[in-house]
Short mmCIF file of C-alpha atoms in Angstrom, two decimals:
data_model
loop_
_atom_site.label_atom_id
_atom_site.label_comp_id
_atom_site.label_asym_id
_atom_site.label_seq_id
_atom_site.Cartn_x
_atom_site.Cartn_y
_atom_site.Cartn_z
CA UNK A 1 -0.23 -0.01 -0.01
CA UNK A 2 2.67 2.62 0.85
CA UNK A 3 4.24 2.02 -2.85
CA UNK A 4 1.27 3.61 -4.31
CA UNK A 5 1.22 6.98 -2.83
CA UNK A 6 5.04 7.17 -3.19
CA UNK A 7 4.34 6.27 -7.01
CA UNK A 8 1.81 9.11 -7.35
CA UNK A 9 4.25 11.56 -5.50
CA UNK A 10 7.18 10.59 -7.98
CA UNK A 11 4.69 10.76 -10.98
CA UNK A 12 3.70 14.27 -9.73
CA UNK A 13 7.40 15.36 -9.25
CA UNK A 14 8.33 14.27 -12.65
CA UNK A 15 5.51 15.94 -14.31
CA UNK A 16 6.21 19.29 -12.49
CA UNK A 17 9.71 18.86 -13.55
CA UNK A 18 8.80 18.38 -17.08
CA UNK A 19 6.44 21.34 -17.21
CA UNK A 20 9.27 23.65 -15.64
CA UNK A 21 11.65 22.32 -18.02
CA UNK A 22 9.51 23.27 -20.99
CA UNK A 23 8.92 26.53 -19.67
CA UNK A 24 12.72 27.11 -19.16
CA UNK A 25 13.15 25.94 -22.81
CA UNK A 26 10.69 28.14 -24.06
CA UNK A 27 12.16 31.15 -22.34
CA UNK A 28 15.51 30.22 -23.62
CA UNK A 29 14.44 29.99 -27.08
CA UNK A 30 12.36 33.41 -27.04
CA UNK A 31 15.53 35.04 -25.30
CA UNK A 32 17.80 33.68 -28.11
CA UNK A 33 15.50 34.70 -30.68
CA UNK A 34 15.31 38.26 -29.18
CA UNK A 35 18.52 38.69 -28.97
CA UNK A 36 19.78 37.01 -32.19
CA UNK A 37 22.51 35.40 -30.27
CA UNK A 38 24.55 32.67 -32.36
CA UNK A 39 26.22 30.17 -30.39
CA UNK A 40 29.94 29.79 -30.96
CA UNK A 41 31.87 26.58 -31.42
CA UNK A 42 33.92 25.14 -33.92
CA UNK A 43 33.80 26.75 -37.53
CA UNK A 44 31.28 23.86 -38.64
CA UNK A 45 29.12 24.23 -35.71
CA UNK A 46 29.07 28.00 -35.85
CA UNK A 47 28.25 28.25 -39.51
CA UNK A 48 25.60 25.66 -38.87
CA UNK A 49 24.01 28.12 -36.34
CA UNK A 50 24.45 31.19 -38.67
CA UNK A 51 22.58 29.17 -41.51
CA UNK A 52 19.51 28.79 -39.08
CA UNK A 53 19.17 32.49 -39.13
CA UNK A 54 20.39 33.71 -42.43
CA UNK A 55 20.35 32.02 -45.81
CA UNK A 56 23.84 30.44 -46.71
CA UNK A 57 24.20 29.53 -50.15
CA UNK A 58 25.89 26.14 -50.66
CA UNK A 59 28.82 27.71 -52.38
CA UNK A 60 29.40 30.12 -49.46
CA UNK A 61 29.26 27.57 -47.02
CA UNK A 62 31.57 25.27 -48.66
CA UNK A 63 34.11 28.21 -48.89
CA UNK A 64 33.64 29.22 -45.40
CA UNK A 65 34.14 25.66 -44.18
CA UNK A 66 37.15 25.14 -46.03
CA UNK A 67 38.71 28.65 -45.05
CA UNK A 68 37.58 27.77 -41.58
CA UNK A 69 39.79 24.75 -41.34
CA UNK A 70 42.87 26.75 -41.09
CA UNK A 71 43.78 28.72 -38.07
CA UNK A 72 43.56 32.44 -39.47
CA UNK A 73 40.26 31.19 -41.21
CA UNK A 74 38.66 29.96 -37.81
CA UNK A 75 39.95 33.14 -35.90
CA UNK A 76 38.21 35.29 -38.66
CA UNK A 77 34.95 33.54 -38.49
CA UNK A 78 35.00 33.78 -34.67
CA UNK A 79 35.68 37.54 -34.78
CA UNK A 80 32.78 38.14 -37.28
CA UNK A 81 30.44 36.18 -35.26
CA UNK A 82 31.33 37.96 -32.24
CA UNK A 83 30.72 41.14 -33.99
CA UNK A 84 27.40 40.11 -35.17
CA UNK A 85 26.26 39.03 -31.60
CA UNK A 86 27.42 42.20 -30.33
CA UNK A 87 25.61 44.28 -32.65
CA UNK A 88 22.46 42.12 -31.98
CA UNK A 89 22.78 42.62 -28.30
CA UNK A 90 23.02 46.35 -29.02
CA UNK A 91 19.80 46.11 -31.14
CA UNK A 92 17.94 44.42 -28.38
CA UNK A 93 19.28 46.48 -25.60
CA UNK A 94 18.28 49.97 -27.26
CA UNK A 95 14.73 48.45 -28.16
CA UNK A 96 14.40 47.55 -24.53
CA UNK A 97 15.45 51.12 -23.56
CA UNK A 98 12.80 52.58 -26.19
CA UNK A 99 10.24 50.50 -24.26
CA UNK A 100 11.41 51.56 -20.75
CA UNK A 101 11.29 55.22 -21.98
CA UNK A 102 7.80 54.70 -23.37
CA UNK A 103 6.14 52.96 -20.49
CA UNK A 104 8.10 53.84 -17.48
CA UNK A 105 10.02 57.09 -18.04
CA UNK A 106 8.58 60.61 -17.96
CA UNK A 107 11.36 63.06 -17.57
CA UNK A 108 9.19 66.18 -18.26
CA UNK A 109 7.00 65.48 -15.28
CA UNK A 110 9.71 64.59 -12.89
CA UNK A 111 11.35 68.08 -13.86
CA UNK A 112 7.77 69.90 -13.57
CA UNK A 113 8.46 70.67 -17.10
CA UNK A 114 5.63 70.69 -20.06
CA UNK A 115 7.45 68.95 -22.55
CA UNK A 116 5.49 65.94 -23.77
CA UNK A 117 7.70 65.50 -26.99
CA UNK A 118 10.85 64.72 -24.72
CA UNK A 119 9.45 61.22 -24.24
CA UNK A 120 9.06 61.08 -28.08
CA UNK A 121 12.84 62.14 -28.65
CA UNK A 122 14.14 59.59 -26.16
CA UNK A 123 12.27 56.73 -27.65
CA UNK A 124 12.89 57.85 -31.27
CA UNK A 125 16.57 58.26 -30.30
CA UNK A 126 16.72 54.45 -28.88
CA UNK A 127 15.15 53.18 -31.98
CA UNK A 128 17.53 54.90 -34.21
CA UNK A 129 20.75 53.38 -32.30
CA UNK A 130 18.93 49.98 -32.66
CA UNK A 131 18.36 50.49 -36.23
CA UNK A 132 22.19 51.47 -36.55
CA UNK A 133 22.96 48.24 -34.60
CA UNK A 134 20.68 46.30 -36.94
CA UNK A 135 22.65 47.81 -40.01
CA UNK A 136 25.96 46.85 -38.20
CA UNK A 137 24.87 43.46 -37.75
CA UNK A 138 23.85 43.03 -41.39
CA UNK A 139 26.94 44.47 -42.24
CA UNK A 140 29.17 41.92 -40.53
CA UNK A 141 27.17 38.94 -41.73
CA UNK A 142 28.11 40.37 -45.56
CA UNK A 143 31.82 40.60 -44.19
CA UNK A 144 31.74 37.15 -42.94
CA UNK A 145 30.22 35.71 -46.30
CA UNK A 146 32.71 37.63 -48.40
CA UNK A 147 35.66 36.41 -46.41
CA UNK A 148 39.07 38.25 -45.99
CA UNK A 149 40.17 40.26 -48.83
CA UNK A 150 43.38 38.98 -50.46
CA UNK A 151 46.24 41.37 -50.11
CA UNK A 152 48.45 42.10 -53.24
CA UNK A 153 52.13 41.21 -53.08
CA UNK A 154 54.26 43.31 -50.59
CA UNK A 155 57.11 43.89 -53.19
CA UNK A 156 57.42 44.02 -57.10
CA UNK A 157 59.80 44.05 -59.77
CA UNK A 158 61.47 40.79 -58.48
CA UNK A 159 61.36 41.96 -54.77
CA UNK A 160 63.23 45.20 -55.58
CA UNK A 161 60.76 47.70 -54.76
CA UNK A 162 57.96 48.14 -52.27
CA UNK A 163 54.30 47.71 -53.78
CA UNK A 164 52.16 50.78 -52.62
CA UNK A 165 48.76 48.78 -53.33
CA UNK A 166 49.88 46.65 -50.51
CA UNK A 167 49.97 49.23 -47.85
CA UNK A 168 46.72 50.75 -49.29
CA UNK A 169 45.11 47.45 -48.94
CA UNK A 170 46.17 47.22 -45.37
CA UNK A 171 45.12 50.52 -44.57
CA UNK A 172 41.79 49.69 -46.08
CA UNK A 173 41.67 46.62 -44.20
CA UNK A 174 41.70 48.79 -40.66
CA UNK A 175 38.79 50.69 -41.45
CA UNK A 176 36.13 48.42 -40.14
CA UNK A 177 37.93 48.13 -36.72
CA UNK A 178 38.24 51.89 -36.59
CA UNK A 179 34.38 52.34 -37.47
CA UNK A 180 33.64 49.75 -34.75
CA UNK A 181 35.76 51.57 -32.18
CA UNK A 182 34.06 54.88 -32.76
CA UNK A 183 30.66 53.35 -32.59
CA UNK A 184 31.22 51.68 -29.25
CA UNK A 185 32.65 54.52 -27.75
CA UNK A 186 30.88 57.45 -29.15
CA UNK A 187 27.33 56.09 -30.10
CA UNK A 188 26.73 52.81 -28.03
CA UNK A 189 28.34 53.85 -24.74
CA UNK A 190 27.23 57.28 -24.68
CA UNK A 191 23.64 56.13 -25.48
CA UNK A 192 23.92 53.62 -22.45
CA UNK A 193 25.00 56.39 -19.82
CA UNK A 194 22.67 58.84 -21.28
CA UNK A 195 19.68 56.30 -20.95
CA UNK A 196 20.71 55.28 -17.42
CA UNK A 197 20.77 59.02 -16.32
CA UNK A 198 17.42 59.85 -17.74
CA UNK A 199 15.74 56.81 -16.47
CA UNK A 200 17.13 57.56 -13.08
CA UNK A 201 15.93 61.05 -13.14
CA UNK A 202 12.46 60.48 -14.85
CA UNK A 203 11.44 56.94 -13.71
CA UNK A 204 7.54 57.02 -13.62
CA UNK A 205 4.89 54.75 -15.05
CA UNK A 206 2.87 56.04 -17.84
CA UNK A 207 0.00 56.66 -15.61
CA UNK A 208 1.34 58.43 -12.33
CA UNK A 209 0.95 55.94 -9.42
CA UNK A 210 -0.80 58.75 -7.12
CA UNK A 211 -3.66 58.91 -9.85
CA UNK A 212 -4.33 55.13 -9.07
CA UNK A 213 -6.75 53.78 -6.63
CA UNK A 214 -5.03 51.98 -3.50
CA UNK A 215 -3.28 49.40 -3.68
CA UNK A 216 -2.82 49.54 -7.45
CA UNK A 217 -0.91 52.72 -7.21
CA UNK A 218 1.61 51.24 -4.55
CA UNK A 219 2.02 48.25 -6.63
CA UNK A 220 2.73 49.91 -9.62
CA UNK A 221 5.27 52.19 -8.07
CA UNK A 222 7.20 49.37 -6.77
CA UNK A 223 7.10 47.62 -10.18
CA UNK A 224 8.15 50.63 -11.80
CA UNK A 225 11.00 51.34 -9.39
CA UNK A 226 12.03 47.63 -9.58
CA UNK A 227 12.17 47.38 -13.48
CA UNK A 228 13.66 51.00 -13.87
CA UNK A 229 16.49 50.09 -11.35
CA UNK A 230 17.13 46.85 -13.34
CA UNK A 231 17.28 48.67 -16.75
CA UNK A 232 19.77 51.47 -15.25
CA UNK A 233 21.94 48.70 -13.76
CA UNK A 234 21.85 47.03 -17.13
CA UNK A 235 22.73 50.27 -19.16
CA UNK A 236 25.75 51.06 -16.81
CA UNK A 237 27.00 47.47 -17.30
CA UNK A 238 26.76 47.72 -20.99
CA UNK A 239 28.15 51.25 -21.29
CA UNK A 240 31.38 49.70 -19.49
CA UNK A 241 31.38 46.98 -21.69
CA UNK A 242 31.11 49.07 -24.96
CA UNK A 243 34.09 50.96 -23.63
CA UNK A 244 35.92 47.95 -23.31
CA UNK A 245 34.92 46.58 -26.66
CA UNK A 246 36.02 50.07 -28.29
CA UNK A 247 39.50 49.39 -26.83
CA UNK A 248 39.65 45.88 -28.07
CA UNK A 249 38.74 47.38 -31.73
CA UNK A 250 41.47 49.99 -31.41
CA UNK A 251 43.91 47.27 -30.55
CA UNK A 252 42.92 45.49 -33.62
CA UNK A 253 43.07 48.41 -35.77
CA UNK A 254 46.68 48.98 -34.58
CA UNK A 255 47.77 45.45 -35.04
CA UNK A 256 46.78 45.77 -38.87
CA UNK A 257 49.20 48.54 -39.19
CA UNK A 258 51.78 46.26 -37.93
CA UNK A 259 51.95 44.62 -41.21
CA UNK A 260 52.64 47.31 -43.13
CA UNK A 261 55.61 47.15 -45.28
CA UNK A 262 57.73 50.44 -44.48
#
């Protein structure tokens, strides 16, 4: 007789665990789609993940697989996928900030100013940054598919004279790193810090909590404060990370110039 209740308890526990695992998988899947994060692994695994989100022609995939078999090729693919993930994360982050400004921030009311357009400007600015990050993500994907640009020979005329085309090609290959560093430092980092400051100063639900009947006003105020605090912490963290990403991009740019034939 005691075995039957135990079997029922085990069955209920297994059922509850299955439901919980199903919900966790759904949340993880939704988060991956929302942030467009590509899992990194071997070149073959990474390209398989890329192919699930974008269309890769068989010829392009075969070229990347052959190129990824070498150490420089694997490093190139990993670098471009990192850039795609970073731009996708920026896109999702600024979209989140736009939603936060629309629903949970009213800077004009907090500063006792009558500027209803201030909310629209904040939302539009964040959506513009999200659009810039989206185009950056597409640009990195096209760069991944195109592969690295082949450099001309360093010297010409039987090695007696330097080839100026080589140095120009090297300098040209450094431009994407310079642009990435500028965007990370001057656009994304500044945008995160400004968002954190404005959300801190103007955190308020789209309807003022004191206009709601108790206890809805109290609950709304607590939820708004908690959500705004989490977004502020997130923005400060991403702002610091954007500065670090800018430094790494500058290091890659400087590393390119080491290959100049001077």
